[in-house]
mmCIF file of C-alpha atoms in Angstrom:
data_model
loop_
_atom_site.group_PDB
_atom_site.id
_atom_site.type_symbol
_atom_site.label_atom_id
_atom_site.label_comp_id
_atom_site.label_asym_id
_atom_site.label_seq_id
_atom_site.Cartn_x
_atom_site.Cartn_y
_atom_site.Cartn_z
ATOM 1 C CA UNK T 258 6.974 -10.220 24.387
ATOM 2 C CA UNK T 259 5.859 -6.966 22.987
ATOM 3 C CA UNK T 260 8.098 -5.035 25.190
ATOM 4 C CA UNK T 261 11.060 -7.155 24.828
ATOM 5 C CA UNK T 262 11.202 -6.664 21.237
ATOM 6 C CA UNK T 263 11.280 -3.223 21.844
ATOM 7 C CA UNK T 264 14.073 -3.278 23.688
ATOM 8 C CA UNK T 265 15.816 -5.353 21.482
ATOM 9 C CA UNK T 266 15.516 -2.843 18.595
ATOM 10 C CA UNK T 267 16.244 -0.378 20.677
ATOM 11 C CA UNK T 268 19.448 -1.801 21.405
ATOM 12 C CA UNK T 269 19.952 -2.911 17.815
ATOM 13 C CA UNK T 270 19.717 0.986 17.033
ATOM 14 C CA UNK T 271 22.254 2.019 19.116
ATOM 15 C CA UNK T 272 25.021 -0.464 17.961
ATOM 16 C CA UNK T 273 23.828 0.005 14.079
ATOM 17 C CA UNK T 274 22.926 3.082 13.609
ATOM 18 C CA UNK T 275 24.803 4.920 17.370
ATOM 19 C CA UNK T 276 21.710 6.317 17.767
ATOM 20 C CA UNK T 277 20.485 6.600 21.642
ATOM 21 C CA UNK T 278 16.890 6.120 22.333
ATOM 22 C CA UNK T 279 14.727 7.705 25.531
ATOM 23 C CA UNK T 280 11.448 6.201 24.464
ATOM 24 C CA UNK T 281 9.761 3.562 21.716
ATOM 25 C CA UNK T 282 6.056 4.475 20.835
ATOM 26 C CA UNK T 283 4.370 1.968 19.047
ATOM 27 C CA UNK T 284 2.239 2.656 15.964
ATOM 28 C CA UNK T 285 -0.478 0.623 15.409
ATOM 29 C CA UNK T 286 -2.513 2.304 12.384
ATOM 30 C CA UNK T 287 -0.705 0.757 9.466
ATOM 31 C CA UNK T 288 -2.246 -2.064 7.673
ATOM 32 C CA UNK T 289 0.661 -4.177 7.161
ATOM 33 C CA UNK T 290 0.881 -7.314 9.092
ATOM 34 C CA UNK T 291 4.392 -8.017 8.180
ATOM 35 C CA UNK T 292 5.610 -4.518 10.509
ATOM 36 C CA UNK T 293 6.088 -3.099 13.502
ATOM 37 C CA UNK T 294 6.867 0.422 13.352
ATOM 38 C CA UNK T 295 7.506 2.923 16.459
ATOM 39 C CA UNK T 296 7.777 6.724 16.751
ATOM 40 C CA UNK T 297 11.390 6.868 18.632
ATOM 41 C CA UNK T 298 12.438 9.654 20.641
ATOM 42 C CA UNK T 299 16.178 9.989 21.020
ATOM 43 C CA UNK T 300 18.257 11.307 23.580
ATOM 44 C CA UNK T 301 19.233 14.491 21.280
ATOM 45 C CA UNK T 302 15.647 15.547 21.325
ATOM 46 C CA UNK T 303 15.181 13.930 17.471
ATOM 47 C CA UNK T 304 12.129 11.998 17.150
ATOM 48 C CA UNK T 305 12.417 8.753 14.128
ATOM 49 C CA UNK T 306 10.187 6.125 12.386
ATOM 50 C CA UNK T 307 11.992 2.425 13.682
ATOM 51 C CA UNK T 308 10.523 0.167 11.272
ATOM 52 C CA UNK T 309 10.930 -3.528 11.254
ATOM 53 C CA UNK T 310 9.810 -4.824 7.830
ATOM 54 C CA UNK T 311 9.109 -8.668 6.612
ATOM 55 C CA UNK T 312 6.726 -7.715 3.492
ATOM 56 C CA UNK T 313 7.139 -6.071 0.531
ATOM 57 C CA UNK T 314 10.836 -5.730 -1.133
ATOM 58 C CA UNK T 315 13.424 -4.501 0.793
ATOM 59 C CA UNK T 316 14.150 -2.090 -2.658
ATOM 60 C CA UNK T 317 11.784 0.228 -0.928
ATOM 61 C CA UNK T 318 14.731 2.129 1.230
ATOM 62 C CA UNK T 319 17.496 2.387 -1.861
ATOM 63 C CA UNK T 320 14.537 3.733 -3.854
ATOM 64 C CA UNK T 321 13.949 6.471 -1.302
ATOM 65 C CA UNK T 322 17.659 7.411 -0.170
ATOM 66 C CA UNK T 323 17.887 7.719 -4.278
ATOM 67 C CA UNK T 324 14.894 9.934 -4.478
ATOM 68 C CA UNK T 325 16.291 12.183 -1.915
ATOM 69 C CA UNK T 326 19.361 12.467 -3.792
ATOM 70 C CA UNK T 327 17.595 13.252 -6.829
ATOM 71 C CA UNK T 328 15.761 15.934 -5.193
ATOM 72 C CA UNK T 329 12.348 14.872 -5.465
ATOM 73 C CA UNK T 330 10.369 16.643 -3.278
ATOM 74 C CA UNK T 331 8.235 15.004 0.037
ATOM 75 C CA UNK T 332 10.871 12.055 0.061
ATOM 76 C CA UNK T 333 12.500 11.136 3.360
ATOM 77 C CA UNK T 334 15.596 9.641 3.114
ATOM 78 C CA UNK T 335 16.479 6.744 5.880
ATOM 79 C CA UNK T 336 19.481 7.020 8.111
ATOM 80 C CA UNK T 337 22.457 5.097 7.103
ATOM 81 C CA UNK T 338 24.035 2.363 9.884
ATOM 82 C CA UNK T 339 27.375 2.869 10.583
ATOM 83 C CA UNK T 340 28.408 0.821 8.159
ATOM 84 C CA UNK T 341 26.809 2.110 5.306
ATOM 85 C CA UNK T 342 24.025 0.159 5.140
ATOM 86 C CA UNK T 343 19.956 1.541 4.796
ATOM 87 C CA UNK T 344 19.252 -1.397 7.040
ATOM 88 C CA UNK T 345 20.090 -4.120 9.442
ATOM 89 C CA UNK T 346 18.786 -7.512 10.182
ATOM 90 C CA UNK T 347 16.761 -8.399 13.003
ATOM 91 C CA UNK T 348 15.513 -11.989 12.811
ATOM 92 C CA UNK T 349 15.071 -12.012 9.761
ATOM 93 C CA UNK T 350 13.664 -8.679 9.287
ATOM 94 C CA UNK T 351 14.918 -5.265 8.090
ATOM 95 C CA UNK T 352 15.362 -2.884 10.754
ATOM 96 C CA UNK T 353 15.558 1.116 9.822
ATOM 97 C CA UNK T 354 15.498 4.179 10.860
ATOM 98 C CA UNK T 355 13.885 7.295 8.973
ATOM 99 C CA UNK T 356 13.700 10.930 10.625
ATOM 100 C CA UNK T 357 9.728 11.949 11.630
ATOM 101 C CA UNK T 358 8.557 14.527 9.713
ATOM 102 C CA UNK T 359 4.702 14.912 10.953
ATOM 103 C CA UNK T 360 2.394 13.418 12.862
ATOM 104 C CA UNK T 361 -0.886 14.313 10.690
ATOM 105 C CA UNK T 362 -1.802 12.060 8.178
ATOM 106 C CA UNK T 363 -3.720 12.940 5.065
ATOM 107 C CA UNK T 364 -5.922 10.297 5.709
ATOM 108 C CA UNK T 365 -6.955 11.748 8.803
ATOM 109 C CA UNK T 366 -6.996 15.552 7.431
ATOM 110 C CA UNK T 367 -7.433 18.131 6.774
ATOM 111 C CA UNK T 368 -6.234 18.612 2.965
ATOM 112 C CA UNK T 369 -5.861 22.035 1.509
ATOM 113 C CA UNK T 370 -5.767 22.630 -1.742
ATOM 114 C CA UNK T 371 -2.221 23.559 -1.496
ATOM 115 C CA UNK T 372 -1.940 19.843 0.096
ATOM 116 C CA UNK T 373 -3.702 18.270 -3.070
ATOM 117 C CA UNK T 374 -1.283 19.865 -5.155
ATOM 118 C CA UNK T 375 1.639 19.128 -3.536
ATOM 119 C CA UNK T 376 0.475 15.564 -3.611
ATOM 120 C CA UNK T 377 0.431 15.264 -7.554
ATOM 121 C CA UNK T 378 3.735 17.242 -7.824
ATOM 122 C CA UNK T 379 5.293 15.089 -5.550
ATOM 123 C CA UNK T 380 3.836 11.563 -7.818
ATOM 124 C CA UNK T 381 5.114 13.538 -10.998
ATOM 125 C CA UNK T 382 8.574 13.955 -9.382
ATOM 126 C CA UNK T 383 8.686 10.682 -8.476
ATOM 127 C CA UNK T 384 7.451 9.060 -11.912
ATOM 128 C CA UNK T 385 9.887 11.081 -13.628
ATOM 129 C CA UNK T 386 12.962 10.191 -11.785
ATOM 130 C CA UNK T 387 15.443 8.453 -13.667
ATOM 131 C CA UNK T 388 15.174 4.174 -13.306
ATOM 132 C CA UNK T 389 18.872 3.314 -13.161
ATOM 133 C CA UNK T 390 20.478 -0.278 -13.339
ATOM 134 C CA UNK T 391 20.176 -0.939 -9.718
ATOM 135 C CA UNK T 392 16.588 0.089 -9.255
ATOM 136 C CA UNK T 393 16.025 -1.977 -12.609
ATOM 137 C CA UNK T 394 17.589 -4.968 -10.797
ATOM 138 C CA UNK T 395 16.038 -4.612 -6.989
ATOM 139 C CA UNK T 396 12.565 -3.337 -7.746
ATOM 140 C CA UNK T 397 9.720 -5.965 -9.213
ATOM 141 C CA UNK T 398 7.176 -5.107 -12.213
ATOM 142 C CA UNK T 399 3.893 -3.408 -10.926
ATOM 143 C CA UNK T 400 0.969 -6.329 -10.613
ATOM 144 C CA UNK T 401 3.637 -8.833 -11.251
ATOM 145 C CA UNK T 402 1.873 -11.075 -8.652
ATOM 146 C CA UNK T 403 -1.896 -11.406 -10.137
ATOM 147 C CA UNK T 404 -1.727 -15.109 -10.744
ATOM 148 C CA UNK T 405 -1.372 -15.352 -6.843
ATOM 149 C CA UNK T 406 -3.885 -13.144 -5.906
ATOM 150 C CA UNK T 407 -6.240 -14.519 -8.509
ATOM 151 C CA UNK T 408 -5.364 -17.601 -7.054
ATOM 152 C CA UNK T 409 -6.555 -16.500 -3.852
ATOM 153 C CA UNK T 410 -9.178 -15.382 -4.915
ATOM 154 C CA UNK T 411 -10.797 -18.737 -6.587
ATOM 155 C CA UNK T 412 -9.294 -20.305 -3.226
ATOM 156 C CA UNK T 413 -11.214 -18.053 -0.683
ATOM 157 C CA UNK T 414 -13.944 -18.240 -2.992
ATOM 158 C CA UNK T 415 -14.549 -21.811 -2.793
ATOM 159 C CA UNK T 416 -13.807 -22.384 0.959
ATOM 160 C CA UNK T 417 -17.191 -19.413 1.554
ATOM 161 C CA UNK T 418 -19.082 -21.702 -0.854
ATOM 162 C CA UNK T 419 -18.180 -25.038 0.672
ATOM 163 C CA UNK T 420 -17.163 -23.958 4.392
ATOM 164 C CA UNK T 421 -15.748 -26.591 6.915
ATOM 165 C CA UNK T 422 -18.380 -27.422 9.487
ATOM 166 C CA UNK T 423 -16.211 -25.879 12.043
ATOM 167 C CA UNK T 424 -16.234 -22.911 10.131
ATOM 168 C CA UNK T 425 -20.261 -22.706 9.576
ATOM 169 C CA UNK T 426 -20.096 -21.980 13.830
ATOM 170 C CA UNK T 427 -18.876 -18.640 13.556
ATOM 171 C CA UNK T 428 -21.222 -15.820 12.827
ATOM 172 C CA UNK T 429 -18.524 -13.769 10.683
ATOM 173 C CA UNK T 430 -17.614 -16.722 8.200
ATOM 174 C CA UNK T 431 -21.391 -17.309 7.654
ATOM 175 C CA UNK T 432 -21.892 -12.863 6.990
ATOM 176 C CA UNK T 433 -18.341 -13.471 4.744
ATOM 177 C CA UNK T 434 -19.785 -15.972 2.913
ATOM 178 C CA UNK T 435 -23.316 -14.094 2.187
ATOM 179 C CA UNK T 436 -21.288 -11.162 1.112
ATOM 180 C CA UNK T 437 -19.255 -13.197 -0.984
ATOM 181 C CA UNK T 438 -22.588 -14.811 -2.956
ATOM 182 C CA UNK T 439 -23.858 -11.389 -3.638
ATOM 183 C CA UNK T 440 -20.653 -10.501 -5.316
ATOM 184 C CA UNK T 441 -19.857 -14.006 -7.099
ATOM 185 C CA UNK T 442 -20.717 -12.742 -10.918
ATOM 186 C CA UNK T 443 -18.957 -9.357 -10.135
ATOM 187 C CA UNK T 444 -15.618 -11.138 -8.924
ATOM 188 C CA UNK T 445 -15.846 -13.834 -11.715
ATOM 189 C CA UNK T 446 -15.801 -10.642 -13.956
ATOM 190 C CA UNK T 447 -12.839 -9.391 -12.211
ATOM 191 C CA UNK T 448 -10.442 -12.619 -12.395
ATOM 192 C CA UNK T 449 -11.377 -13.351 -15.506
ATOM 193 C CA UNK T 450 -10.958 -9.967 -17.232
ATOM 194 C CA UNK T 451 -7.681 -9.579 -14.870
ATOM 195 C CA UNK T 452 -6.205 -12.471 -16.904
ATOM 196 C CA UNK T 453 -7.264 -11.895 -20.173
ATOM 197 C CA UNK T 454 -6.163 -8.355 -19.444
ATOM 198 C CA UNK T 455 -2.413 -9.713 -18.844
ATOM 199 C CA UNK T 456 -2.163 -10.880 -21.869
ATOM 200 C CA UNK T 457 -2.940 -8.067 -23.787
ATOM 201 C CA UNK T 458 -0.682 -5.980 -21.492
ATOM 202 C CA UNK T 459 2.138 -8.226 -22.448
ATOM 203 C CA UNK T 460 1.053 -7.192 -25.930
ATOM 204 C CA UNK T 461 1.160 -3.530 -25.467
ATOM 205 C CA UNK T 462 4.483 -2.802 -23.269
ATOM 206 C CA UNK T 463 4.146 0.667 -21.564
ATOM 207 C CA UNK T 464 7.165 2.474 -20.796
ATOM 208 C CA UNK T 465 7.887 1.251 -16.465
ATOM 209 C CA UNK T 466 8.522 4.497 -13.961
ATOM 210 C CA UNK T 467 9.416 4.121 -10.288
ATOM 211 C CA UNK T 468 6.347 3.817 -8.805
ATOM 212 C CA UNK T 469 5.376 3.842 -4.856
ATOM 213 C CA UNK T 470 2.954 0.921 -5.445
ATOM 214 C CA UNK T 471 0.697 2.069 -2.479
ATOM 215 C CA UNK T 472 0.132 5.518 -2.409
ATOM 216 C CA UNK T 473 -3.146 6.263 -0.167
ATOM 217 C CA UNK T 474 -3.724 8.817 1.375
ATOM 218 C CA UNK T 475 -2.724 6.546 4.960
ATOM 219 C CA UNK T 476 0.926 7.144 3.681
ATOM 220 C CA UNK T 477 0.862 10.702 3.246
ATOM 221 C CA UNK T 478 1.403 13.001 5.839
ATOM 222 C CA UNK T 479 0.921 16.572 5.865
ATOM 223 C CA UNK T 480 3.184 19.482 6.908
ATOM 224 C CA UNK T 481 2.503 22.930 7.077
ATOM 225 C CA UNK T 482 1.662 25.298 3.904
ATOM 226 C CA UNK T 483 1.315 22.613 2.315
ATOM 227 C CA UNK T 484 4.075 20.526 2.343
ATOM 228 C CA UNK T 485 3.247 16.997 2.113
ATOM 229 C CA UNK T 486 6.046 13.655 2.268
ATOM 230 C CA UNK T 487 4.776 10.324 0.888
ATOM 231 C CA UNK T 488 5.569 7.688 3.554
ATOM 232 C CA UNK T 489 6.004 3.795 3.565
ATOM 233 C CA UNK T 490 8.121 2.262 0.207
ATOM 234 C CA UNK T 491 7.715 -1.343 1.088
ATOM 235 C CA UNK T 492 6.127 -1.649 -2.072
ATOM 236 C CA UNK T 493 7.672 -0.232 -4.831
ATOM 237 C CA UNK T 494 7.712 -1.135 -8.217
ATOM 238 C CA UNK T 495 8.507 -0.275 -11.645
ATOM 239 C CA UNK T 496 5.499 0.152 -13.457
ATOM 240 C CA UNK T 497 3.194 2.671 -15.871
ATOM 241 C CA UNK T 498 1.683 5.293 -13.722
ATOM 242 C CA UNK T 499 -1.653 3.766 -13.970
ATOM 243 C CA UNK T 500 -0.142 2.140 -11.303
ATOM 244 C CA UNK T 501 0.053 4.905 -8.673
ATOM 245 C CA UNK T 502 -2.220 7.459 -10.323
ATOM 246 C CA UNK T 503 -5.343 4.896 -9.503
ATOM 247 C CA UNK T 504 -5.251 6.017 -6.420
ATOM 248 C CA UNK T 505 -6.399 9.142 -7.313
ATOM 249 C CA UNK T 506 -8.448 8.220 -10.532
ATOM 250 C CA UNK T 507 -9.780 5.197 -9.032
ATOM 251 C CA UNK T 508 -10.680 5.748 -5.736
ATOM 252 C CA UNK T 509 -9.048 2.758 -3.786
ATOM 253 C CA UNK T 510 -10.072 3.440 -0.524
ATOM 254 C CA UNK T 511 -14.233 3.192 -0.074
ATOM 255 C CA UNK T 512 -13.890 4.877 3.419
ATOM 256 C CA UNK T 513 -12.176 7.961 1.926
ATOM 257 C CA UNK T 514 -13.140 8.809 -1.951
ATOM 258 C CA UNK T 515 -11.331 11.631 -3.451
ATOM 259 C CA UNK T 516 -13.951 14.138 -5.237
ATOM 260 C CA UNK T 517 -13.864 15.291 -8.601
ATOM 261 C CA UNK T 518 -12.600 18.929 -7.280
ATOM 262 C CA UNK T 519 -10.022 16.755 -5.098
ATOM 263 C CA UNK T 520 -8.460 14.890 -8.417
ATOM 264 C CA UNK T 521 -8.200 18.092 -10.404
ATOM 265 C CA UNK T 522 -5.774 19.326 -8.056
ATOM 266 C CA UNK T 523 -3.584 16.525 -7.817
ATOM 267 C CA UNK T 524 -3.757 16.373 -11.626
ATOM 268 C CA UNK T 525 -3.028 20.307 -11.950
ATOM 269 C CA UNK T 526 0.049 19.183 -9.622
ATOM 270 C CA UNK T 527 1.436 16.119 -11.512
ATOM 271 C CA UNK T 528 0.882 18.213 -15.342
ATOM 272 C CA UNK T 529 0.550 16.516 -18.303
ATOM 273 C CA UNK T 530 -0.992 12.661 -17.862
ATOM 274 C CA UNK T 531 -2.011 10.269 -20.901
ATOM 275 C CA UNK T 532 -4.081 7.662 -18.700
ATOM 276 C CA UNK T 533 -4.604 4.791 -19.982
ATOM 277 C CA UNK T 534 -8.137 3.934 -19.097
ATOM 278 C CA UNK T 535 -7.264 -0.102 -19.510
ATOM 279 C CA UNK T 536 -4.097 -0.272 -18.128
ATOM 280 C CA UNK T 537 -5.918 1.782 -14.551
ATOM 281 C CA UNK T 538 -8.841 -0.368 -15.177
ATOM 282 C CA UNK T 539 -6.509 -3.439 -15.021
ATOM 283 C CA UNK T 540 -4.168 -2.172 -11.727
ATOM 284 C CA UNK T 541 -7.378 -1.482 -10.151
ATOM 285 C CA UNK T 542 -9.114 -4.792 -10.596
ATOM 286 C CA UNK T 543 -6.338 -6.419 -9.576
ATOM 287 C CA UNK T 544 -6.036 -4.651 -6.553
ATOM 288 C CA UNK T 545 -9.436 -4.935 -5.866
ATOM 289 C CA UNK T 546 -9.096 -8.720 -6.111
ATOM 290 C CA UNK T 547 -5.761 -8.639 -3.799
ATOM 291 C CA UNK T 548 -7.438 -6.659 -0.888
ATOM 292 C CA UNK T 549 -10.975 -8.518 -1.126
ATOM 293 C CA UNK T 550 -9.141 -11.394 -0.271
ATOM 294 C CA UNK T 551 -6.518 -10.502 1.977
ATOM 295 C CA UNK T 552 -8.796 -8.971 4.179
ATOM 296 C CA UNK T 553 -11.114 -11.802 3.971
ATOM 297 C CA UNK T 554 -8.625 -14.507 5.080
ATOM 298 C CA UNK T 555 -7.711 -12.115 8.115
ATOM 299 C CA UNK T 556 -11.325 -12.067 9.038
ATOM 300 C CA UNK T 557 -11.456 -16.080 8.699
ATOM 301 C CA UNK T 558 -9.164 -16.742 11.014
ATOM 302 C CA UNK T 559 -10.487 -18.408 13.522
ATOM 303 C CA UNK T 560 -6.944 -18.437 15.879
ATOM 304 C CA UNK T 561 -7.097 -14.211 15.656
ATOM 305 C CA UNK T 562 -8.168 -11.430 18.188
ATOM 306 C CA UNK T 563 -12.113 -10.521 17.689
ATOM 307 C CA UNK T 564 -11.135 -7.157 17.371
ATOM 308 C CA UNK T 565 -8.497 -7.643 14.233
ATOM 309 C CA UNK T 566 -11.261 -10.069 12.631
ATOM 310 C CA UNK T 567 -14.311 -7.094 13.010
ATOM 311 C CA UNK T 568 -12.050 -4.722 11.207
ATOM 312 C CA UNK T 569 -10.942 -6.884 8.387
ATOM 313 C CA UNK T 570 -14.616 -7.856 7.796
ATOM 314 C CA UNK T 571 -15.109 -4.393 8.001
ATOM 315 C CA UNK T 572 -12.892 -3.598 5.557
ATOM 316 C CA UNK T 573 -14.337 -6.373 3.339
ATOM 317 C CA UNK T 574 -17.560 -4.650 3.339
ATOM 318 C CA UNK T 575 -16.370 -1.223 2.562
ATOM 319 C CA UNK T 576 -15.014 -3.124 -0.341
ATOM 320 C CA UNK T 577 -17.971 -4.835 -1.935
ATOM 321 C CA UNK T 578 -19.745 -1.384 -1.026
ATOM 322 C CA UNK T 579 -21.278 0.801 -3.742
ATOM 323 C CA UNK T 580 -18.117 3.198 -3.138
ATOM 324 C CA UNK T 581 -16.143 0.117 -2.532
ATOM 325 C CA UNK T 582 -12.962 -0.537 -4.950
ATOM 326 C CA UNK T 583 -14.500 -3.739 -5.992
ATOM 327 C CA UNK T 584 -17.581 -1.879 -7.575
ATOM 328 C CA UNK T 585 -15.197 0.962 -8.458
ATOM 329 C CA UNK T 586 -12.871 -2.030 -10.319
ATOM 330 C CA UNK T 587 -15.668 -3.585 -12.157
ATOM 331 C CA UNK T 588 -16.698 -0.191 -13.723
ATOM 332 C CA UNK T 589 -13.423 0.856 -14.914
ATOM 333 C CA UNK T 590 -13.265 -2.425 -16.857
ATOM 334 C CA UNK T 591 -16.715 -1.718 -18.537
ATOM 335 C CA UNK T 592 -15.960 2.016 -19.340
ATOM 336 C CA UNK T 593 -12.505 0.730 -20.877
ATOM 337 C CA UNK T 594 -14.284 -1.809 -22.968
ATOM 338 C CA UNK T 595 -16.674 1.055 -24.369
ATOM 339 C CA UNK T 596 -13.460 3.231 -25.299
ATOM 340 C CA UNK T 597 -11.369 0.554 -26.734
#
């Protein structure tokens, strides 16, 4: 099955984009359930990203071929198919193609400072491209979605309080739903706050930038001297820069903080910021909330490999950790409330 998708798309690339391919690699580090994404090699030599994508907003390749055409640095701009198009359909899915540019990723290391730097020049850049009438029509508002994920939440919440007695057999759903106990009153804080926060957000507009929604360290990749490109636009938004810039003020991912030293060069490299400590506060509650349980209905499933279940619950502990973006959420909303 595996294999004869990849033929497919490699097919599909030739006729759509006349581009011949000697060999598919698939990728398998990426997080996103709704992709498949291969390093190609074609016959030239030239080695490409193939992506199929089903998630996120297909916005995510006109907001990079504009980028590049803007100039902003550590942007890759995806091939065009013959006919013009940043995409083509396969099944339902977008299929593109995007040159490789490295395989190190910053999540794997090593960061220089040089690195650091070029990451908050290249979020800068970025946030102060200009948002034209297209990208104002394609790309969605930045946490648009909480009343889903809050949804979620209260839903996943309530099936680990009150599992189904097939359920109570499996070891994990039993550990899920301990971990979830422990962290009831922090996560009632969270949903909560994350909705009375809304409001008051709708109350105090903040001026939307192009943001790239997700940008961890996982979708950087490093070059040399340091030269870094910021990878994966699936989800892109228009939002403040809160939005991207708690990924460095935050610390979203518990299995790779960013020191103090590490921040102050991305900030040296992105200039002047006015953070608002409640809008970050809010973005990163509401992330926390959308990855707690995400991750925790991929470890539920009962129908999924052992192996993809372990690392979700995994992932669900690093979360609840004491580094853990849920603990990291609930204390940006208290140090907000102190400086409001």
């Amino acid at each position: 099955m595996v294999q004869d998708v990849a033929r497919q798309v490699t097919e599909q690339v030739r006729t759509g984009f006349g581009l011949r391919l000697s060999r598919m690699e698939p990728i398998t580090s990426g997080a996103d359930q709704h992709a498949r994404l291969w390093l190609a090699e074609a016959t030239d030599g030239g080695r490409y990203a193939v992506k199929l994508s089903g998630g996120g907003t297909p916005a995510g390749l006109v907001v990079t071929a504009f980028l590049a055409e803007q100039g902003v640095p550590g942007i890759v701009a995806p091939l065009r198919a013959d006919d013009g198009r940043l995409s083509v359909d396969h099944d339902g899915r977008r299929l593109s193609v995007v040159p490789w540019v490295s395989d190190q990723r910053a999540l794997d290391g090593p960061m220089t400072d040089a690195h650091w730097h070029a990451y908050g020049e290249v979020l800068a850049a970025v946030h102060a491209a200009p948002v034209t009438d297209e990208l104002s029509r394609l790309l969605p508002a930045g946490g648009v979605a909480y009343p889903s994920i809050v949804a979620a939440t209260r839903a996943t919440a309530a099936r680990l309080r009150d599992p189904d007695p097939a359920d109570l057999a499996d070891p994990l759903v039993t550990e899920l739903a301990g971990v979830w106990s422990a962290v009831a009153d922090r996560l009632g804080v969270l949903t909560r706050e994350v909705e009375r926060r809304a409001v008051d957000k709708r109350d105090r507009p903040a001026a939307n930038v192009v943001c790239h929604g997700d940008p961890h360290l996982g979708n950087l990749l490093l070059g040399a001297e340091g030269q870094v490109w910021l990878i994966d636009w699936d989800d892109a938004v228009l939002a403040p820069p809160e939005c991207d810039l708690m990924f460095v003020l935050g610390g979203v991912l518990a299995f790779a903080p960013i020191t103090a030293e590490q921040q102050q060069a991305v900030l040296a490299g992105y200039g002047r910021t006015d953070v608002d400590p409640v809008r970050l506060a809010w973005f990163l509650a509401v992330r926390a909330l959308d990855d707690l349980s995400d991750w925790t209905r991929q470890a539920l499933d009962l129908d999924a490999e052992p192996a993809d279940r372990d690392r979700a619950a995994r992932i669900v502990r690093g979360l609840v950790s004491q580094v853990g973006l849920v603990t990291l959420a609930d204390a940006a909303l208290r140090d907000s409330d102190r400086q409001r």
